[in-house]
Tab-separated table of C-alpha atoms in Angstrom:
chain	number	residue	atom	x	y	z
A	1	MET	CA	-76.672	30.914	-14.118
A	2	ARG	CA	-73.256	32.913	-13.058
A	3	ASP	CA	-72.160	30.040	-10.631
A	4	ILE	CA	-72.178	27.457	-13.782
A	5	LEU	CA	-70.654	29.706	-15.734
A	6	PRO	CA	-67.732	27.855	-16.293
A	7	ALA	CA	-68.821	24.060	-16.538
A	8	LEU	CA	-71.081	25.495	-19.442
A	9	ARG	CA	-68.623	27.112	-21.507
A	10	ARG	CA	-66.383	24.631	-21.610
A	11	TRP	CA	-69.052	22.532	-22.637
A	12	TYR	CA	-70.594	25.159	-24.970
A	13	ALA	CA	-67.108	25.351	-26.796
A	14	ALA	CA	-66.240	21.401	-27.292
A	15	SER	CA	-69.988	21.336	-29.250
A	16	ALA	CA	-70.867	18.823	-26.140
A	17	PRO	CA	-74.788	19.109	-25.616
A	18	PHE	CA	-75.770	19.683	-22.246
A	19	GLY	CA	-79.162	19.807	-20.998
A	20	LEU	CA	-80.025	23.293	-19.022
A	21	ALA	CA	-82.736	23.322	-16.624
A	22	THR	CA	-83.674	27.065	-15.658
A	23	VAL	CA	-86.771	27.998	-12.825
A	24	VAL	CA	-89.366	30.188	-14.965
A	25	ALA	CA	-91.739	30.700	-11.816
A	26	VAL	CA	-92.477	29.987	-8.274
A	27	SER	CA	-94.705	30.742	-5.901
A	28	ARG	CA	-95.009	30.543	-1.792
A	29	SER	CA	-92.408	29.237	0.036
A	30	ALA	CA	-89.918	28.318	-2.633
A	31	PRO	CA	-86.046	27.063	-1.893
A	32	ARG	CA	-84.723	29.181	-5.586
A	33	ASP	CA	-85.608	32.216	-7.383
A	34	PRO	CA	-86.896	32.507	-11.118
A	35	GLY	CA	-83.661	32.071	-12.949
A	36	ALA	CA	-81.664	29.846	-10.540
A	37	ALA	CA	-80.045	26.684	-12.959
A	38	MET	CA	-78.913	23.111	-13.143
A	39	ALA	CA	-77.216	21.794	-15.886
A	40	VAL	CA	-76.316	18.053	-16.971
A	41	GLY	CA	-73.199	17.578	-19.235
A	42	PRO	CA	-71.376	14.782	-20.620
A	43	ASP	CA	-70.668	12.094	-18.726
A	44	ASP	CA	-73.231	13.098	-16.525
A	45	GLU	CA	-72.141	15.772	-15.008
A	46	VAL	CA	-73.844	18.031	-12.850
A	47	VAL	CA	-73.498	21.319	-12.123
A	48	GLY	CA	-75.921	24.213	-10.071
A	49	SER	CA	-79.283	23.461	-8.313
A	50	VAL	CA	-82.868	24.638	-9.464
A	51	SER	CA	-84.138	23.841	-5.180
A	52	GLY	CA	-81.615	22.814	-3.004
A	53	GLY	CA	-82.191	19.768	-3.138
A	54	CYS	CA	-85.747	18.531	-3.545
A	55	VAL	CA	-86.499	18.134	-7.009
A	56	GLU	CA	-82.812	17.394	-8.633
A	57	GLY	CA	-83.037	14.032	-9.055
A	58	ALA	CA	-86.177	14.801	-11.066
A	59	VAL	CA	-84.534	17.662	-13.313
A	60	PHE	CA	-81.421	15.181	-13.600
A	61	GLU	CA	-83.714	12.387	-15.751
A	62	LEU	CA	-85.838	15.120	-17.800
A	63	ALA	CA	-81.757	16.978	-18.443
A	64	GLN	CA	-80.848	13.634	-20.368
A	65	GLU	CA	-84.597	13.229	-22.098
A	66	ALA	CA	-84.046	17.028	-23.031
A	67	VAL	CA	-80.455	16.020	-24.713
A	68	ALA	CA	-81.754	12.380	-26.425
A	69	SER	CA	-84.874	13.963	-27.823
A	70	GLY	CA	-83.800	17.460	-28.886
A	71	GLU	CA	-86.643	18.586	-27.428
A	72	ALA	CA	-87.781	21.472	-24.440
A	73	ARG	CA	-89.838	20.256	-21.779
A	74	LEU	CA	-91.572	22.424	-19.199
A	75	GLU	CA	-92.140	20.829	-15.881
A	76	THR	CA	-93.685	21.669	-12.509
A	77	PHE	CA	-93.077	20.101	-8.570
A	78	GLY	CA	-94.880	21.525	-5.204
A	79	TYR	CA	-96.486	20.084	-2.735
A	80	SER	CA	-98.854	17.116	-2.643
A	81	ASP	CA	-101.459	17.047	-0.119
A	82	GLU	CA	-101.762	13.156	-1.146
A	83	ASP	CA	-98.643	12.167	-0.916
A	84	ALA	CA	-96.162	14.475	1.014
A	85	PHE	CA	-93.085	12.177	-0.021
A	86	ALA	CA	-93.608	12.498	-3.553
A	87	VAL	CA	-91.315	14.187	-5.793
A	88	GLY	CA	-92.152	18.299	-5.328
A	89	LEU	CA	-91.641	20.758	-2.376
A	90	THR	CA	-92.465	19.648	0.702
A	91	CYS	CA	-91.793	22.997	2.070
A	92	GLY	CA	-95.493	23.260	0.473
A	93	GLY	CA	-93.507	25.899	-2.696
A	94	GLU	CA	-93.943	25.499	-6.291
A	95	ILE	CA	-91.648	25.482	-8.621
A	96	THR	CA	-91.740	25.333	-12.817
A	97	VAL	CA	-88.836	24.859	-14.441
A	98	LEU	CA	-87.962	24.914	-18.300
A	99	VAL	CA	-85.380	22.212	-18.940
A	100	ARG	CA	-83.945	22.153	-22.980
A	101	PRO	CA	-81.447	20.624	-24.678
A	102	VAL	CA	-78.357	23.158	-25.752
A	103	THR	CA	-75.364	22.683	-28.847
A	104	PRO	CA	-73.688	25.727	-30.904
A	105	GLU	CA	-76.689	24.568	-33.427
A	106	ARG	CA	-79.232	25.007	-31.050
A	107	ASP	CA	-78.093	28.073	-29.490
A	108	PRO	CA	-75.789	30.309	-31.856
A	109	ALA	CA	-75.686	32.599	-29.105
A	110	PHE	CA	-75.256	31.382	-26.239
A	111	GLY	CA	-71.004	32.093	-26.707
A	112	ALA	CA	-71.912	35.828	-26.646
A	113	VAL	CA	-74.254	35.060	-23.956
A	114	ALA	CA	-71.652	33.447	-22.274
A	115	GLN	CA	-69.291	36.194	-22.451
A	116	CYS	CA	-71.608	39.003	-21.768
A	117	VAL	CA	-72.382	37.817	-18.531
A	118	LEU	CA	-68.755	37.011	-17.375
A	119	ASP	CA	-68.454	40.467	-18.826
A	120	GLY	CA	-70.560	42.057	-16.507
A	121	SER	CA	-72.139	43.109	-19.615
A	122	PRO	CA	-76.074	43.887	-19.509
A	123	VAL	CA	-77.960	41.419	-21.716
A	124	THR	CA	-81.291	39.319	-21.455
A	125	VAL	CA	-82.274	35.932	-22.786
A	126	ALA	CA	-86.385	35.305	-24.244
A	127	THR	CA	-87.406	31.793	-24.124
A	128	VAL	CA	-90.642	30.381	-24.778
A	129	THR	CA	-91.594	28.286	-21.909
A	130	ASP	CA	-95.570	27.152	-23.539
A	131	GLY	CA	-97.454	28.029	-25.849
A	132	PRO	CA	-97.948	27.647	-29.665
A	133	ALA	CA	-94.343	28.565	-30.090
A	134	PRO	CA	-91.101	26.485	-30.329
A	135	ARG	CA	-90.770	25.790	-26.450
A	136	GLY	CA	-87.463	26.370	-25.201
A	137	ALA	CA	-86.825	29.032	-28.515
A	138	THR	CA	-84.258	31.526	-27.439
A	139	LEU	CA	-83.535	35.208	-28.525
A	140	ALA	CA	-80.850	37.108	-26.813
A	141	VAL	CA	-81.683	40.831	-26.505
A	142	TRP	CA	-78.376	43.851	-26.781
A	143	PRO	CA	-79.065	46.871	-25.550
A	144	ASP	CA	-78.244	47.794	-29.824
A	145	ARG	CA	-78.481	43.796	-31.168
A	146	VAL	CA	-80.107	40.977	-31.076
A	147	ALA	CA	-79.451	37.432	-32.304
A	148	GLY	CA	-81.985	33.946	-32.673
A	149	THR	CA	-85.466	33.688	-33.350
A	150	LEU	CA	-88.915	32.940	-30.440
A	151	GLY	CA	-90.977	31.580	-34.113
A	152	ALA	CA	-92.364	34.837	-35.585
A	153	ARG	CA	-91.436	37.849	-36.581
A	154	GLY	CA	-93.914	39.651	-34.533
A	155	LEU	CA	-93.510	37.966	-31.399
A	156	ASP	CA	-89.219	38.668	-31.839
A	157	VAL	CA	-90.448	42.517	-32.013
A	158	ALA	CA	-92.896	42.410	-29.104
A	159	VAL	CA	-90.609	40.275	-26.871
A	160	THR	CA	-87.597	42.612	-27.671
A	161	ALA	CA	-89.094	46.180	-26.338
A	162	ASP	CA	-90.315	43.974	-22.940
A	163	ALA	CA	-87.014	42.705	-22.388
A	164	ARG	CA	-85.368	46.032	-23.257
A	165	GLY	CA	-87.163	47.146	-20.225
A	166	GLU	CA	-86.936	44.366	-18.652
A	167	LEU	CA	-82.833	44.187	-18.661
A	168	ALA	CA	-83.057	48.874	-17.871
A	169	LEU	CA	-84.697	47.279	-14.686
A	170	GLY	CA	-82.371	44.193	-14.305
A	171	ALA	CA	-85.470	42.127	-13.872
A	172	THR	CA	-86.761	38.584	-14.703
A	173	GLY	CA	-90.298	36.977	-15.216
A	174	VAL	CA	-92.739	35.828	-17.457
A	175	ARG	CA	-94.432	37.708	-19.927
A	176	HIS	CA	-97.377	36.474	-22.481
A	177	TYR	CA	-98.085	37.278	-25.924
A	178	GLY	CA	-99.893	36.266	-28.834
A	179	PRO	CA	-99.094	33.803	-31.418
A	180	HIS	CA	-97.349	36.911	-33.209
A	181	GLY	CA	-97.232	39.224	-30.387
A	182	GLU	CA	-100.553	40.339	-29.729
A	183	ARG	CA	-100.029	41.695	-26.539
A	184	ARG	CA	-103.944	41.956	-24.952
A	185	GLU	CA	-103.193	37.919	-25.604
A	186	ASP	CA	-102.191	35.621	-22.996
A	187	ASP	CA	-101.659	32.177	-25.632
A	188	VAL	CA	-98.017	32.140	-25.728
A	189	SER	CA	-95.166	32.294	-22.207
A	190	VAL	CA	-92.241	33.597	-22.655
A	191	PHE	CA	-89.130	34.512	-20.286
A	192	LEU	CA	-86.829	36.854	-20.095
A	193	HIS	CA	-83.840	36.130	-17.700
A	194	SER	CA	-81.839	39.358	-17.652
A	195	PHE	CA	-78.079	39.382	-16.953
A	196	ALA	CA	-77.625	43.232	-14.729
A	197	PRO	CA	-78.558	44.059	-11.659
A	198	PRO	CA	-80.918	46.747	-10.664
A	199	PRO	CA	-80.230	50.261	-11.431
A	200	ARG	CA	-79.706	52.488	-8.040
A	201	MET	CA	-81.928	55.179	-6.740
A	202	LEU	CA	-79.823	57.859	-4.708
A	203	VAL	CA	-82.507	59.662	-3.039
A	204	PHE	CA	-80.902	62.652	-0.642
A	205	GLY	CA	-83.028	64.159	2.199
A	206	ALA	CA	-84.758	62.310	5.018
A	207	ILE	CA	-88.365	64.573	4.283
A	208	ASP	CA	-91.682	62.646	3.822
A	209	TYR	CA	-91.509	63.608	0.498
A	210	ALA	CA	-88.072	60.831	0.029
A	211	ALA	CA	-90.212	58.072	1.769
A	212	ALA	CA	-92.684	58.539	-0.879
A	213	VAL	CA	-90.128	58.731	-3.869
A	214	ALA	CA	-88.591	55.185	-2.237
A	215	ARG	CA	-91.291	53.541	-2.428
A	216	VAL	CA	-92.007	54.262	-6.029
A	217	GLY	CA	-88.263	53.805	-6.473
A	218	ASP	CA	-88.748	50.197	-4.280
A	219	PHE	CA	-91.748	49.602	-6.786
A	220	LEU	CA	-90.185	50.331	-9.659
A	221	GLY	CA	-87.309	47.698	-9.771
A	222	TYR	CA	-84.541	50.525	-8.291
A	223	ARG	CA	-82.303	49.629	-5.478
A	224	VAL	CA	-83.289	52.342	-3.136
A	225	THR	CA	-80.471	54.240	-1.081
A	226	VAL	CA	-82.040	57.609	1.037
A	227	CYS	CA	-79.129	59.933	2.704
A	228	ASP	CA	-78.857	62.541	4.927
A	229	ALA	CA	-76.822	63.971	7.323
A	230	ARG	CA	-79.078	64.260	10.235
A	231	PRO	CA	-79.616	61.347	12.213
A	232	VAL	CA	-82.765	62.223	13.507
A	233	PHE	CA	-84.250	62.227	10.467
A	234	ALA	CA	-82.563	59.205	8.299
A	235	THR	CA	-83.702	56.448	10.267
A	236	PRO	CA	-84.462	53.233	9.062
A	237	LYS	CA	-87.983	52.850	10.395
A	238	ARG	CA	-89.585	56.194	8.170
A	239	PHE	CA	-88.674	54.588	5.289
A	240	PRO	CA	-90.494	51.364	3.594
A	241	PRO	CA	-88.203	47.869	4.022
A	242	GLY	CA	-85.271	47.000	2.082
A	243	VAL	CA	-84.462	50.783	1.183
A	244	GLU	CA	-81.351	51.448	2.646
A	245	VAL	CA	-80.621	54.337	5.283
A	246	VAL	CA	-77.234	56.526	5.298
A	247	VAL	CA	-76.163	58.765	7.819
A	248	ASP	CA	-73.763	61.451	6.207
A	249	TRP	CA	-73.485	64.240	4.087
A	250	PRO	CA	-74.480	64.130	0.473
A	251	HIS	CA	-72.200	64.931	-1.031
A	252	ARG	CA	-69.087	63.160	0.697
A	253	TYR	CA	-71.281	59.234	0.305
A	254	LEU	CA	-71.576	60.512	-3.953
A	255	ARG	CA	-67.783	60.912	-3.412
A	256	GLY	CA	-67.207	57.390	-2.712
A	257	THR	CA	-70.351	55.761	-4.031
A	258	ASP	CA	-70.034	54.507	-8.094
A	259	THR	CA	-72.822	55.948	-10.443
A	260	ASP	CA	-73.672	54.183	-13.510
A	261	GLU	CA	-75.586	55.679	-17.285
A	262	ARG	CA	-78.887	54.027	-15.542
A	263	THR	CA	-78.347	55.977	-11.801
A	264	VAL	CA	-81.193	57.940	-10.622
A	265	ILE	CA	-79.913	60.728	-8.621
A	266	CYS	CA	-83.090	62.883	-6.672
A	267	VAL	CA	-82.108	66.024	-4.631
A	268	LEU	CA	-84.654	67.039	-2.188
A	269	THR	CA	-82.297	68.107	0.460
A	270	HIS	CA	-83.676	71.912	-0.576
A	271	ASP	CA	-80.925	73.726	1.861
A	272	PRO	CA	-78.317	75.303	-0.610
A	273	LYS	CA	-75.653	74.061	2.442
A	274	PHE	CA	-76.460	70.042	1.090
A	275	ASP	CA	-77.737	70.554	-2.158
A	276	VAL	CA	-75.277	72.678	-4.041
A	277	PRO	CA	-72.341	70.754	-3.403
A	278	LEU	CA	-73.901	67.945	-3.774
A	279	LEU	CA	-75.536	68.780	-7.398
A	280	GLU	CA	-71.437	70.417	-8.123
A	281	GLU	CA	-70.808	65.998	-7.661
A	282	ALA	CA	-73.810	64.677	-9.580
A	283	LEU	CA	-73.849	67.078	-12.550
A	284	ARG	CA	-70.367	65.930	-13.333
A	285	ARG	CA	-70.449	61.977	-13.089
A	286	PRO	CA	-72.782	59.496	-15.114
A	287	ALA	CA	-76.926	59.424	-14.345
A	288	ALA	CA	-79.529	58.797	-15.785
A	289	TYR	CA	-81.210	61.169	-14.250
A	290	ILE	CA	-80.840	63.857	-11.751
A	291	GLY	CA	-83.473	65.801	-9.908
A	292	ALA	CA	-83.996	68.803	-7.776
A	293	MET	CA	-86.734	69.969	-5.627
A	294	GLY	CA	-87.732	72.996	-5.213
A	295	SER	CA	-89.275	76.503	-6.477
A	296	ARG	CA	-88.448	78.604	-9.285
A	297	ARG	CA	-87.135	80.690	-7.473
A	298	THR	CA	-85.069	78.221	-5.916
A	299	HIS	CA	-83.775	76.580	-8.564
A	300	ASP	CA	-83.056	79.959	-10.137
A	301	ASP	CA	-80.461	80.612	-6.730
A	302	ARG	CA	-79.606	77.607	-6.955
A	303	ALA	CA	-78.361	77.753	-10.579
A	304	LYS	CA	-76.487	80.354	-10.588
A	305	ARG	CA	-74.390	78.588	-7.199
A	306	LEU	CA	-73.944	76.509	-9.403
A	307	THR	CA	-72.583	79.013	-12.518
A	308	ASP	CA	-70.591	80.154	-9.576
A	309	ALA	CA	-68.739	76.571	-9.015
A	310	GLY	CA	-67.340	76.606	-12.146
A	311	LEU	CA	-70.430	73.852	-13.769
A	312	THR	CA	-71.340	74.838	-17.263
A	313	PRO	CA	-73.786	75.188	-19.208
A	314	GLY	CA	-74.098	71.495	-20.735
A	315	GLU	CA	-73.462	70.116	-16.868
A	316	LEU	CA	-76.350	72.354	-15.483
A	317	ALA	CA	-78.119	71.201	-18.940
A	318	ARG	CA	-78.682	67.791	-17.459
A	319	LEU	CA	-80.637	68.880	-14.367
A	320	ARG	CA	-83.791	68.723	-13.806
A	321	SER	CA	-85.799	71.152	-11.842
A	322	PRO	CA	-87.679	72.213	-10.443
A	323	ILE	CA	-88.108	67.871	-10.477
A	324	GLY	CA	-91.247	65.757	-12.360
A	325	LEU	CA	-94.027	66.526	-14.546
A	326	ASP	CA	-96.467	68.484	-13.820
A	327	LEU	CA	-99.100	66.537	-12.701
A	328	GLY	CA	-100.285	69.634	-10.277
A	329	ALA	CA	-99.545	67.300	-7.741
A	330	ARG	CA	-99.395	68.020	-3.573
A	331	THR	CA	-99.144	65.343	-1.477
A	332	PRO	CA	-95.408	63.758	-1.116
A	333	GLU	CA	-97.682	60.748	-2.583
A	334	GLU	CA	-98.246	62.888	-5.765
A	335	VAL	CA	-94.969	64.235	-6.138
A	336	ALA	CA	-94.030	60.980	-5.659
A	337	VAL	CA	-95.984	59.858	-9.166
A	338	SER	CA	-94.593	63.307	-10.578
A	339	VAL	CA	-91.113	61.994	-10.555
A	340	ALA	CA	-91.541	58.750	-10.900
A	341	ALA	CA	-93.496	60.080	-14.445
A	342	GLU	CA	-90.083	62.201	-15.423
A	343	ILE	CA	-87.826	59.830	-14.382
A	344	VAL	CA	-89.935	56.882	-17.042
A	345	ALA	CA	-90.616	59.088	-19.795
A	346	LEU	CA	-86.942	60.391	-20.079
A	347	ARG	CA	-86.135	56.749	-20.097
A	348	TRP	CA	-87.146	55.754	-23.237
A	349	GLY	CA	-87.943	58.895	-25.035
A	350	GLY	CA	-91.771	59.685	-23.887
A	351	THR	CA	-93.101	63.593	-24.138
A	352	GLY	CA	-95.134	62.985	-21.295
A	353	ALA	CA	-98.001	64.238	-22.946
A	354	PRO	CA	-101.866	62.592	-22.334
A	355	LEU	CA	-101.878	59.353	-24.820
A	356	ALA	CA	-104.842	61.009	-26.062
A	357	ALA	CA	-103.352	64.597	-28.147
A	358	THR	CA	-100.902	62.333	-29.669
A	359	ALA	CA	-100.705	59.627	-32.507
A	360	GLY	CA	-98.526	56.526	-33.885
A	361	ALA	CA	-97.662	53.873	-32.072
A	362	ILE	CA	-97.828	53.777	-27.820
A	363	HIS	CA	-94.954	51.875	-27.928
A	364	PRO	CA	-92.148	53.023	-31.121
A	365	PRO	CA	-88.646	50.995	-30.985
A	366	ALA	CA	-86.925	51.945	-28.606
């Protein structure tokens, strides 16, 4: 979408209808990921790609038909055992493409969404792809507002909650609901397309606990970096694939790294010469979560050192130490679960109490 945005904004500003095709699902060795887009505008101008050339001809025709009829289409293209040369993906993959017409009248929020994508501001676009709801209907969801509708208030409410969850992680994918947003039904398919990079998780201290925390962070959708000053411990083979491993002094690495209000910082160094200067830096910069490992005695000593270093009570109050929720965890994997639980609870305002001991909505509005 970002690649073809200039053309889309030009067409939209001129009130020129165009057909927008978006990959909403893939399987096996599909050439493009969900969110890949292609559009057909005035004078049959084409921008973007959904498959790298395999099915663009068929999608071009679908986009023309969508503009002419005013109706969205959902098509799946894949390899055919009977006829490998039919329209499809001879690489063996399969993609599902939603093609919908876009005009200012049909999608009044498109201009605002396009501007956010251009500015790098977070927004998720929810689009009905299938089921008893208007196919192609869109709901734009920002952290603080929404625009549009999917056709039913209950569906809008449920999708808004999920879209903000996906937006926090920069995640894109299909969710399923009942006609009025019922979560245990799957009649309505909705594609949630998030325009935000994944948040970062910075793990300091390349110990066994760090490997477990990195795994669960990767599972939750974070872009994980592990940093340690000791090269004998900070080796990629000790961590999951896709986790960045950096050999540097923790405070020096953090000083040169951008963080924002979604960044998670886990300090597992368990050594004052590492964690005190690191926390001095961390507690004075934007972050969603800052946790430090250690016993209560270690925490008290660390808090005194940080106070002596000039940190204010307000800055120290941001520190989650000892790190994690009280789950009785023992193994590195169990500790990682307790850390992840605290991060999720802090993000969405959870109490950490058993749901059986609480009352009211399980998923209250964020």
